[in-house]
Amino acid sequence: MIYDYLIVGAGYSGCVLAERITSQLGKKVLIVDKRNHIAGNAYDEYNEEGILVHRYGPHLFHTKMKKVFDYLSNFTKWREYSHKVLAVIEDKKVPVPFNLNSIDIFFSPKQAEKLTNLLLSKYKLETKIPILKLLETSDKELKFLADFIYEKIFLGYNLKQWGVKPEDLDRTVSGRVPVFVSRDDRYFQDPYQAVPLFGYTKMFKNMINNKNINVLLNTDYKDILNTIKFDKIIYTGPIDEYYDYTFGNLPYRSLNFQYETKEKEFFQELTQVNYPNDNDFTRITEFKHITGQKHHNTTIAYEFPEEFIIGKNDPYYPIPNEENHNKFAKYIELAEKEKNVFFTGRLANYKYYNMDETVGVALQLFEKTISKV
Ligand code: FAD
Ligand code: UDP
């Protein structure tokens, strides 16, 4: 049989396109993934103790895009969930993004009032200010606060997570978690915040439940190129790997996840506690807070950041900086010359996409291009 599309990667990018191509165009696709499961980095599973965990770190769905939320709602019911995060600073835990409540927890009532009034004299309530922007202030007292937040929340976390200081990366990275002039402790303010009621993997199974979709796991696509017949490729793996690292490899950060199950109902007060300054790990996630699962034990995951080394670990985070952007641009030039190969996703586009952006970009690729070829 001849497949219309060979799709490399069974994550959001690959599965959304497989779903669209089969349900809208009636074509046949083969999805290949070298891992032993579908759902890419959003994969979740029940561990030995029967607790639902995310294998690749906490995945919290949030979006402003109604279209993306409506699309995924075809394949899952949702459990409403608003993410909140605490960061350990010295002997205290404060909300992150750092906000007016964080100020109250960390500073004396008098100093907190002064700093809050200062912020409110310069910014409207609900304003978000990237830390690198706040550091540029010429106001001495505001600079004191900016330095404090930079030192306590960002510097140590970045050195662990990325191996460099915040200012050595594209500003959008630390800008993901801006200082928030607000009393809203939620990590995101998007109108849609929820997790799939029966888990991400189940949602993916529903998405690709079509007789014209075949899935081949534990397989590198290169190993089947000569045995499978197909017309076109959709590639969602690392773009530098596709081109045999012609222009050198694009660097990534990786993570080592360490899971522990505790014989108690809960380990910490909420899903995620960050450790910007202490320990080698960046954060501890407790999954039962996300899923709402009832169980007498609880599983947590520590995240230890590390360099990505080809063949040793997985490429999780593209590293956004000018040098890498320029290298990626050379790969894009090659990609644009392809007639029958389409590149999409966090790895192929070398972009720090959230899940909703990944889905949005895949839907757009389908609508603007694939549905027309
Ligand atoms: P992937 O999920 O990486 O899928 C690509 C697939 O291609 C992989 O399964 C890989 O095995 C396969 N592949 C690669 N090369 C080959 C090959 N040669 N042959 C066969 N298969 C191959 N987003 C959010 O919105 N909220 C969050 O809370 C959130 N948390 C995250 C936490 C972590 C630790 C990480 C790493 C990411 C997080 N994300 C989050 C981002 C989210 O995981 C991505 O946006 C999304 O998974 C990207 O989907 P994708 O299909 O592009 O890539
Ligand atoms: N960040 C930080 N301290 C924190 C939380 C975040 O310095 O306590 C910075 C850091 O650069 C991190 C980025 O903000 O990589 C984005 O954080 P996010 O929680 O979005 O990261 P992800 O969930 O994608 O790993």
Short mmCIF file of C-alpha atoms and ligand atoms in Angstrom, two decimals:
data_model
loop_
_atom_site.label_atom_id
_atom_site.label_comp_id
_atom_site.label_asym_id
_atom_site.label_seq_id
_atom_site.Cartn_x
_atom_site.Cartn_y
_atom_site.Cartn_z
CA MET A 1 0.00 0.00 0.00
CA ILE A 2 1.08 3.57 -0.63
CA TYR A 3 0.55 6.09 2.16
CA ASP A 4 -0.29 9.65 1.19
CA TYR A 5 1.77 10.89 4.13
CA LEU A 6 4.52 9.51 6.30
CA ILE A 7 4.31 11.50 9.55
CA VAL A 8 7.43 11.49 11.70
CA GLY A 9 6.52 11.99 15.36
CA ALA A 10 3.35 11.10 17.28
CA GLY A 11 3.20 14.27 19.39
CA TYR A 12 0.69 17.10 18.98
CA SER A 13 2.13 18.17 15.62
CA GLY A 14 2.02 14.71 14.07
CA CYS A 15 -1.31 13.62 15.54
CA VAL A 16 -3.21 16.85 14.76
CA LEU A 17 -2.09 16.64 11.13
CA ALA A 18 -2.86 12.92 10.91
CA GLU A 19 -6.35 13.65 12.22
CA ARG A 20 -6.94 16.52 9.78
CA ILE A 21 -5.57 14.72 6.73
CA THR A 22 -7.66 11.61 7.32
CA SER A 23 -10.90 13.19 8.52
CA GLN A 24 -10.94 16.14 6.08
CA LEU A 25 -9.17 14.76 3.01
CA GLY A 26 -9.86 11.02 3.35
CA LYS A 27 -6.18 10.23 2.79
CA LYS A 28 -4.05 7.51 4.36
CA VAL A 29 -1.22 8.22 6.78
CA LEU A 30 1.43 6.34 8.69
CA ILE A 31 2.69 7.89 11.92
CA VAL A 32 6.12 6.72 13.03
CA ASP A 33 7.65 7.46 16.43
CA LYS A 34 10.88 6.19 17.85
CA ARG A 35 9.44 6.21 21.35
CA ASN A 36 7.25 3.37 22.61
CA HIS A 37 4.18 5.59 22.93
CA ILE A 38 2.09 8.26 21.24
CA ALA A 39 1.47 11.83 22.59
CA GLY A 40 5.09 13.04 22.43
CA ASN A 41 6.15 15.06 25.44
CA ALA A 42 2.54 15.37 26.59
CA TYR A 43 2.43 11.60 27.29
CA ASP A 44 0.89 10.57 30.60
CA GLU A 45 0.54 7.09 32.08
CA TYR A 46 -0.44 5.26 35.26
CA ASN A 47 2.69 4.30 37.18
CA GLU A 48 3.20 1.07 39.18
CA GLU A 49 1.25 2.52 42.11
CA GLY A 50 -1.67 3.39 39.83
CA ILE A 51 -1.07 7.15 39.95
CA LEU A 52 -1.47 9.13 36.72
CA VAL A 53 1.82 10.94 36.01
CA HIS A 54 3.23 13.01 33.17
CA ARG A 55 6.37 11.27 31.91
CA TYR A 56 7.98 14.45 30.59
CA GLY A 57 7.27 16.98 33.30
CA PRO A 58 4.11 18.91 34.22
CA HIS A 59 1.85 19.66 31.26
CA LEU A 60 -0.79 22.31 31.91
CA PHE A 61 -2.98 23.24 29.02
CA HIS A 62 -3.84 26.93 28.71
CA THR A 63 -4.77 29.09 25.73
CA LYS A 64 -6.32 32.29 24.49
CA MET A 65 -7.22 30.56 21.21
CA LYS A 66 -10.85 29.45 21.26
CA LYS A 67 -10.28 27.69 17.97
CA VAL A 68 -7.57 25.46 19.47
CA PHE A 69 -9.61 24.72 22.59
CA ASP A 70 -12.69 23.87 20.51
CA TYR A 71 -10.63 21.64 18.22
CA LEU A 72 -9.16 19.60 21.10
CA SER A 73 -12.60 19.45 22.74
CA ASN A 74 -13.61 17.08 19.91
CA PHE A 75 -11.38 14.47 21.53
CA THR A 76 -11.71 15.02 25.26
CA LYS A 77 -13.80 16.33 28.11
CA TRP A 78 -11.91 18.67 30.41
CA ARG A 79 -11.15 19.09 34.07
CA GLU A 80 -10.90 22.79 34.86
CA TYR A 81 -7.51 23.48 36.37
CA SER A 82 -5.75 26.79 37.08
CA HIS A 83 -2.06 26.34 37.65
CA LYS A 84 -0.36 28.00 40.64
CA VAL A 85 3.31 27.91 41.51
CA LEU A 86 5.29 28.73 44.63
CA ALA A 87 9.00 29.49 44.72
CA VAL A 88 11.16 28.83 47.76
CA ILE A 89 13.05 31.98 48.74
CA GLU A 90 15.12 31.56 51.86
CA ASP A 91 12.67 30.17 54.44
CA LYS A 92 9.52 31.37 52.64
CA LYS A 93 7.34 30.25 49.74
CA VAL A 94 6.05 33.02 47.50
CA PRO A 95 3.72 32.98 44.46
CA VAL A 96 5.39 32.99 41.04
CA PRO A 97 5.00 35.00 38.81
CA PHE A 98 6.23 37.33 41.54
CA ASN A 99 3.23 39.55 42.45
CA LEU A 100 1.85 41.82 45.15
CA ASN A 101 1.09 38.81 47.36
CA SER A 102 4.73 37.70 47.00
CA ILE A 103 5.81 41.13 48.25
CA ASP A 104 3.53 40.79 51.31
CA ILE A 105 4.95 37.37 52.15
CA PHE A 106 8.57 38.34 51.82
CA PHE A 107 8.81 41.87 53.19
CA SER A 108 7.77 43.46 56.50
CA PRO A 109 4.26 45.02 56.38
CA LYS A 110 5.73 48.53 56.25
CA GLN A 111 8.21 47.80 53.47
CA ALA A 112 5.61 45.76 51.56
CA GLU A 113 3.17 48.68 51.62
CA LYS A 114 5.88 51.03 50.37
CA LEU A 115 6.92 48.72 47.51
CA THR A 116 3.31 48.02 46.52
CA ASN A 117 2.48 51.75 46.44
CA LEU A 118 5.60 52.38 44.41
CA LEU A 119 4.62 49.75 41.83
CA LEU A 120 1.06 51.05 41.67
CA SER A 121 2.29 54.61 41.18
CA LYS A 122 4.14 53.52 38.04
CA TYR A 123 1.99 50.71 36.62
CA LYS A 124 -1.71 49.95 36.38
CA LEU A 125 -3.06 47.01 38.36
CA GLU A 126 -2.76 43.74 36.31
CA THR A 127 0.30 44.98 34.38
CA LYS A 128 2.93 42.35 33.53
CA ILE A 129 6.54 43.48 33.39
CA PRO A 130 9.32 41.21 32.15
CA ILE A 131 12.12 41.16 34.73
CA LEU A 132 14.75 42.34 32.22
CA LYS A 133 12.56 45.36 31.50
CA LEU A 134 12.00 46.14 35.19
CA LEU A 135 15.76 46.06 35.75
CA GLU A 136 16.14 48.99 33.34
CA THR A 137 14.28 51.35 35.69
CA SER A 138 16.03 54.54 36.77
CA ASP A 139 14.02 54.71 40.01
CA LYS A 140 16.32 53.68 42.87
CA GLU A 141 13.68 51.98 45.00
CA LEU A 142 12.15 50.15 42.08
CA LYS A 143 15.63 49.03 41.05
CA PHE A 144 16.07 47.60 44.57
CA LEU A 145 12.91 45.50 44.05
CA ALA A 146 13.92 44.48 40.51
CA ASP A 147 17.37 43.38 41.70
CA PHE A 148 15.78 41.43 44.52
CA ILE A 149 13.40 39.57 42.19
CA TYR A 150 16.14 38.96 39.63
CA GLU A 151 18.49 37.51 42.26
CA LYS A 152 15.95 35.44 44.15
CA ILE A 153 13.63 34.18 41.41
CA PHE A 154 15.47 34.30 38.09
CA LEU A 155 19.24 34.12 38.35
CA GLY A 156 19.71 30.76 40.08
CA TYR A 157 16.81 29.15 38.21
CA ASN A 158 18.23 30.22 34.84
CA LEU A 159 21.75 29.07 35.64
CA LYS A 160 20.32 25.63 36.43
CA GLN A 161 17.73 25.45 33.66
CA TRP A 162 19.76 26.94 30.81
CA GLY A 163 23.35 27.08 32.04
CA VAL A 164 23.37 30.86 31.38
CA LYS A 165 22.00 34.09 32.90
CA PRO A 166 18.55 35.42 31.84
CA GLU A 167 20.13 38.24 29.82
CA ASP A 168 22.07 35.72 27.71
CA LEU A 169 18.86 34.30 26.26
CA ASP A 170 16.12 35.81 24.13
CA ARG A 171 14.12 38.10 26.44
CA THR A 172 10.96 36.13 25.72
CA VAL A 173 12.24 33.26 27.90
CA SER A 174 12.27 35.08 31.27
CA GLY A 175 9.38 37.14 29.88
CA ARG A 176 7.20 34.00 30.09
CA VAL A 177 7.02 34.58 33.84
CA PRO A 178 6.82 38.38 34.19
CA VAL A 179 6.51 40.35 37.41
CA PHE A 180 2.77 40.76 37.86
CA VAL A 181 1.28 43.88 39.47
CA SER A 182 -1.68 41.92 40.74
CA ARG A 183 -3.12 39.80 43.52
CA ASP A 184 -3.93 37.04 41.04
CA ASP A 185 -1.72 34.06 41.99
CA ARG A 186 -2.46 32.01 38.86
CA TYR A 187 0.50 31.14 36.63
CA PHE A 188 -1.52 31.93 33.49
CA GLN A 189 -4.36 34.35 32.84
CA ASP A 190 -5.63 32.66 29.67
CA PRO A 191 -9.42 32.23 29.37
CA TYR A 192 -9.09 28.48 28.73
CA GLN A 193 -7.19 26.55 31.40
CA ALA A 194 -7.90 22.86 31.79
CA VAL A 195 -6.45 19.36 31.53
CA PRO A 196 -7.99 16.45 29.61
CA LEU A 197 -10.37 14.74 32.04
CA PHE A 198 -9.01 11.24 31.33
CA GLY A 199 -5.45 12.33 30.59
CA TYR A 200 -3.49 13.51 27.56
CA THR A 201 -2.73 10.06 26.16
CA LYS A 202 -6.42 9.17 26.06
CA MET A 203 -7.12 12.43 24.18
CA PHE A 204 -4.43 11.52 21.63
CA LYS A 205 -5.89 8.00 21.22
CA ASN A 206 -9.25 9.54 20.40
CA MET A 207 -7.63 11.99 17.98
CA ILE A 208 -5.99 9.30 15.87
CA ASN A 209 -8.76 6.72 16.07
CA ASN A 210 -9.31 6.48 12.31
CA LYS A 211 -9.02 3.46 10.02
CA ASN A 212 -6.80 5.45 7.66
CA ILE A 213 -4.19 6.13 10.36
CA ASN A 214 -1.58 3.48 11.09
CA VAL A 215 0.94 3.94 13.90
CA LEU A 216 4.38 2.41 14.10
CA LEU A 217 6.16 2.85 17.44
CA ASN A 218 9.74 2.07 18.55
CA THR A 219 10.86 2.98 15.04
CA ASP A 220 13.17 5.65 13.70
CA TYR A 221 11.69 6.81 10.41
CA LYS A 222 15.09 6.49 8.72
CA ASP A 223 14.96 2.73 9.27
CA ILE A 224 11.78 2.34 7.21
CA LEU A 225 12.34 4.84 4.43
CA ASN A 226 13.22 2.08 1.99
CA THR A 227 10.47 -0.32 3.00
CA ILE A 228 7.42 1.93 3.17
CA LYS A 229 5.89 3.64 0.15
CA PHE A 230 4.56 7.17 0.61
CA ASP A 231 4.03 10.39 -1.33
CA LYS A 232 4.92 13.10 1.17
CA ILE A 233 6.53 13.53 4.58
CA ILE A 234 5.47 15.60 7.57
CA TYR A 235 8.49 15.84 9.82
CA THR A 236 8.16 16.91 13.48
CA GLY A 237 11.58 15.81 14.79
CA PRO A 238 14.69 18.03 15.11
CA ILE A 239 15.33 19.80 11.79
CA ASP A 240 19.13 19.64 12.14
CA GLU A 241 18.90 15.85 12.44
CA TYR A 242 16.80 15.68 9.26
CA TYR A 243 19.59 17.41 7.35
CA ASP A 244 22.34 15.32 8.97
CA TYR A 245 23.63 18.36 10.90
CA THR A 246 24.88 19.99 7.67
CA PHE A 247 25.21 23.37 9.39
CA GLY A 248 26.13 21.93 12.80
CA ASN A 249 23.77 20.84 15.54
CA LEU A 250 21.13 23.09 17.06
CA PRO A 251 21.62 23.04 20.82
CA TYR A 252 18.87 22.04 23.27
CA ARG A 253 18.45 21.75 27.00
CA SER A 254 17.36 18.43 28.37
CA LEU A 255 15.99 17.28 31.71
CA ASN A 256 16.46 14.30 33.92
CA PHE A 257 13.22 13.45 35.74
CA GLN A 258 13.42 11.68 39.08
CA TYR A 259 10.13 10.23 40.30
CA GLU A 260 9.33 9.30 43.90
CA THR A 261 6.16 7.90 45.39
CA LYS A 262 5.48 8.94 48.98
CA GLU A 263 3.34 7.01 51.44
CA LYS A 264 1.14 9.98 52.25
CA GLU A 265 -1.84 11.58 50.57
CA PHE A 266 -0.04 14.79 49.60
CA PHE A 267 3.60 15.92 49.61
CA GLN A 268 3.27 19.69 48.98
CA GLU A 269 0.48 22.27 49.03
CA LEU A 270 0.07 22.56 45.26
CA THR A 271 1.24 21.14 41.92
CA GLN A 272 4.53 22.94 41.48
CA VAL A 273 7.15 24.30 43.84
CA ASN A 274 10.20 25.96 42.28
CA TYR A 275 13.65 26.02 43.85
CA PRO A 276 15.44 28.93 42.16
CA ASN A 277 18.34 29.01 44.57
CA ASP A 278 18.68 25.76 46.52
CA ASN A 279 19.32 22.21 45.29
CA ASP A 280 20.34 20.99 41.83
CA PHE A 281 16.74 20.53 40.68
CA THR A 282 14.58 23.43 39.47
CA ARG A 283 11.14 22.26 40.55
CA ILE A 284 9.06 19.54 42.17
CA THR A 285 5.74 18.57 40.60
CA GLU A 286 3.00 16.65 42.40
CA PHE A 287 0.66 15.16 39.83
CA LYS A 288 -2.42 14.43 41.96
CA HIS A 289 -3.02 18.18 42.28
CA ILE A 290 -3.37 18.35 38.48
CA THR A 291 -5.51 15.29 37.93
CA GLY A 292 -7.61 15.40 41.07
CA GLN A 293 -7.04 11.66 41.42
CA LYS A 294 -7.91 10.13 44.81
CA HIS A 295 -5.16 7.82 46.09
CA HIS A 296 -3.64 7.15 49.51
CA ASN A 297 -0.11 7.66 48.07
CA THR A 298 1.29 10.44 45.92
CA THR A 299 3.95 10.68 43.19
CA ILE A 300 6.26 13.65 42.73
CA ALA A 301 8.90 14.42 40.09
CA TYR A 302 12.13 16.36 40.49
CA GLU A 303 13.55 18.04 37.38
CA PHE A 304 17.32 18.17 36.97
CA PRO A 305 18.29 20.23 33.91
CA GLU A 306 21.19 19.05 31.77
CA GLU A 307 22.82 19.63 28.42
CA PHE A 308 21.27 17.75 25.50
CA ILE A 309 23.68 15.20 24.08
CA ILE A 310 22.69 13.38 20.89
CA GLY A 311 22.04 9.70 21.61
CA LYS A 312 22.09 10.18 25.39
CA ASN A 313 18.94 12.12 26.30
CA ASP A 314 15.98 13.93 24.72
CA PRO A 315 15.94 17.44 23.20
CA TYR A 316 13.32 19.25 25.32
CA TYR A 317 14.00 22.97 25.04
CA PRO A 318 15.28 24.86 21.98
CA ILE A 319 17.70 27.51 23.31
CA PRO A 320 16.49 30.86 21.96
CA ASN A 321 19.42 33.17 21.29
CA GLU A 322 20.79 34.99 18.24
CA GLU A 323 23.46 32.47 17.32
CA ASN A 324 21.02 29.56 17.35
CA HIS A 325 18.42 31.57 15.50
CA ASN A 326 20.93 32.27 12.73
CA LYS A 327 21.88 28.61 12.47
CA PHE A 328 18.23 27.63 12.33
CA ALA A 329 17.66 30.16 9.53
CA LYS A 330 20.10 28.18 7.35
CA TYR A 331 18.09 25.00 7.88
CA ILE A 332 14.90 26.89 7.04
CA GLU A 333 16.41 27.85 3.69
CA LEU A 334 16.83 24.15 2.89
CA ALA A 335 13.36 23.33 4.16
CA GLU A 336 11.76 25.97 1.97
CA LYS A 337 13.15 24.31 -1.13
CA GLU A 338 11.40 21.01 -0.35
CA LYS A 339 8.32 20.17 -2.41
CA ASN A 340 7.08 17.10 -0.58
CA VAL A 341 8.38 17.56 2.96
CA PHE A 342 6.62 19.72 5.55
CA PHE A 343 8.24 20.71 8.84
CA THR A 344 6.26 21.61 11.94
CA GLY A 345 6.45 21.51 15.73
CA ARG A 346 8.67 22.50 18.62
CA LEU A 347 11.67 20.57 17.26
CA ALA A 348 11.29 21.08 13.52
CA ASN A 349 10.55 24.81 13.95
CA TYR A 350 13.10 25.13 16.77
CA LYS A 351 10.60 27.24 18.74
CA TYR A 352 9.72 27.24 22.43
CA TYR A 353 6.05 26.42 21.67
CA ASN A 354 3.47 25.63 24.32
CA MET A 355 0.96 22.91 23.50
CA ASP A 356 -1.66 25.34 22.23
CA GLU A 357 0.81 27.08 19.93
CA THR A 358 1.92 23.70 18.58
CA VAL A 359 -1.69 22.80 17.79
CA GLY A 360 -2.39 26.25 16.32
CA VAL A 361 0.63 26.06 14.01
CA ALA A 362 -0.28 22.51 12.88
CA LEU A 363 -3.87 23.55 12.14
CA GLN A 364 -2.62 26.51 10.15
CA LEU A 365 -0.21 24.34 8.15
CA PHE A 366 -3.14 22.11 7.31
CA GLU A 367 -5.50 24.92 6.33
CA LYS A 368 -3.07 27.07 4.37
CA THR A 369 -0.96 24.42 2.68
CA ILE A 370 -1.65 20.73 3.14
CA SER A 371 -5.36 20.91 2.40
CA LYS A 372 -4.46 22.57 -0.91
CA VAL A 373 -1.70 20.31 -2.25
P1 FAD B 1 7.02 16.39 20.55
O1 FAD B 1 5.96 16.24 21.60
O2 FAD B 1 8.43 16.52 21.01
O3 FAD B 1 6.89 15.19 19.52
C1 FAD B 1 7.87 14.91 18.55
C2 FAD B 1 7.96 13.41 18.43
O4 FAD B 1 8.82 13.09 17.31
C3 FAD B 1 8.57 12.73 19.64
O5 FAD B 1 7.65 11.81 20.21
C4 FAD B 1 9.82 12.04 19.09
O6 FAD B 1 10.06 10.77 19.67
C5 FAD B 1 9.48 11.90 17.62
N1 FAD B 1 10.68 11.79 16.77
C6 FAD B 1 11.72 12.64 16.70
N2 FAD B 1 12.64 12.20 15.81
C7 FAD B 1 12.16 11.03 15.29
C8 FAD B 1 12.64 10.09 14.35
N3 FAD B 1 13.84 10.25 13.76
N4 FAD B 1 11.89 9.02 14.06
C9 FAD B 1 10.69 8.82 14.67
N5 FAD B 1 10.19 9.67 15.59
C10 FAD B 1 10.91 10.77 15.90
N6 FAD B 1 3.28 23.09 26.95
C11 FAD B 1 2.20 23.64 27.53
O7 FAD B 1 1.33 24.18 26.84
N7 FAD B 1 2.03 23.58 28.89
C12 FAD B 1 2.92 22.99 29.72
O8 FAD B 1 2.72 22.95 30.93
C13 FAD B 1 4.10 22.41 29.13
N8 FAD B 1 5.03 21.83 29.90
C14 FAD B 1 6.15 21.30 29.33
C15 FAD B 1 7.11 20.73 30.17
C16 FAD B 1 8.26 20.18 29.61
C17 FAD B 1 9.30 19.59 30.53
C18 FAD B 1 8.44 20.20 28.19
C19 FAD B 1 9.69 19.60 27.59
C20 FAD B 1 7.50 20.76 27.37
C21 FAD B 1 6.33 21.34 27.91
N9 FAD B 1 5.35 21.91 27.12
C22 FAD B 1 4.24 22.47 27.71
C23 FAD B 1 5.50 21.99 25.64
C24 FAD B 1 4.85 20.79 24.93
O9 FAD B 1 5.42 19.59 25.39
C25 FAD B 1 5.09 20.97 23.42
O10 FAD B 1 4.51 22.16 22.95
C26 FAD B 1 4.50 19.83 22.58
O11 FAD B 1 4.66 18.57 23.16
C27 FAD B 1 5.18 19.85 21.20
O12 FAD B 1 4.65 18.85 20.40
P2 FAD B 1 5.41 18.34 19.10
O13 FAD B 1 4.55 17.33 18.46
O14 FAD B 1 5.87 19.49 18.29
O15 FAD B 1 6.76 17.69 19.66
N1 UDP B 2 11.81 31.26 35.46
C1 UDP B 2 12.64 31.58 36.52
N2 UDP B 2 12.26 31.27 37.79
C2 UDP B 2 11.09 30.64 38.06
C3 UDP B 2 10.23 30.32 36.98
C4 UDP B 2 10.63 30.63 35.70
O1 UDP B 2 13.73 32.12 36.31
O2 UDP B 2 10.79 30.39 39.25
C5 UDP B 2 12.25 31.62 34.09
C6 UDP B 2 13.25 30.61 33.53
O3 UDP B 2 14.08 31.27 32.58
C7 UDP B 2 12.36 29.62 32.84
C8 UDP B 2 11.37 30.58 32.17
O4 UDP B 2 11.15 31.60 33.19
O5 UDP B 2 13.08 28.83 31.94
C9 UDP B 2 10.08 29.99 31.71
O6 UDP B 2 9.43 29.36 32.78
P1 UDP B 2 8.26 28.31 32.50
O7 UDP B 2 7.66 27.95 33.81
O8 UDP B 2 7.37 28.85 31.46
O9 UDP B 2 9.10 27.09 31.92
P2 UDP B 2 8.65 25.65 31.35
O10 UDP B 2 7.42 25.23 32.10
O11 UDP B 2 8.46 25.84 29.90
O12 UDP B 2 9.84 24.80 31.68
#
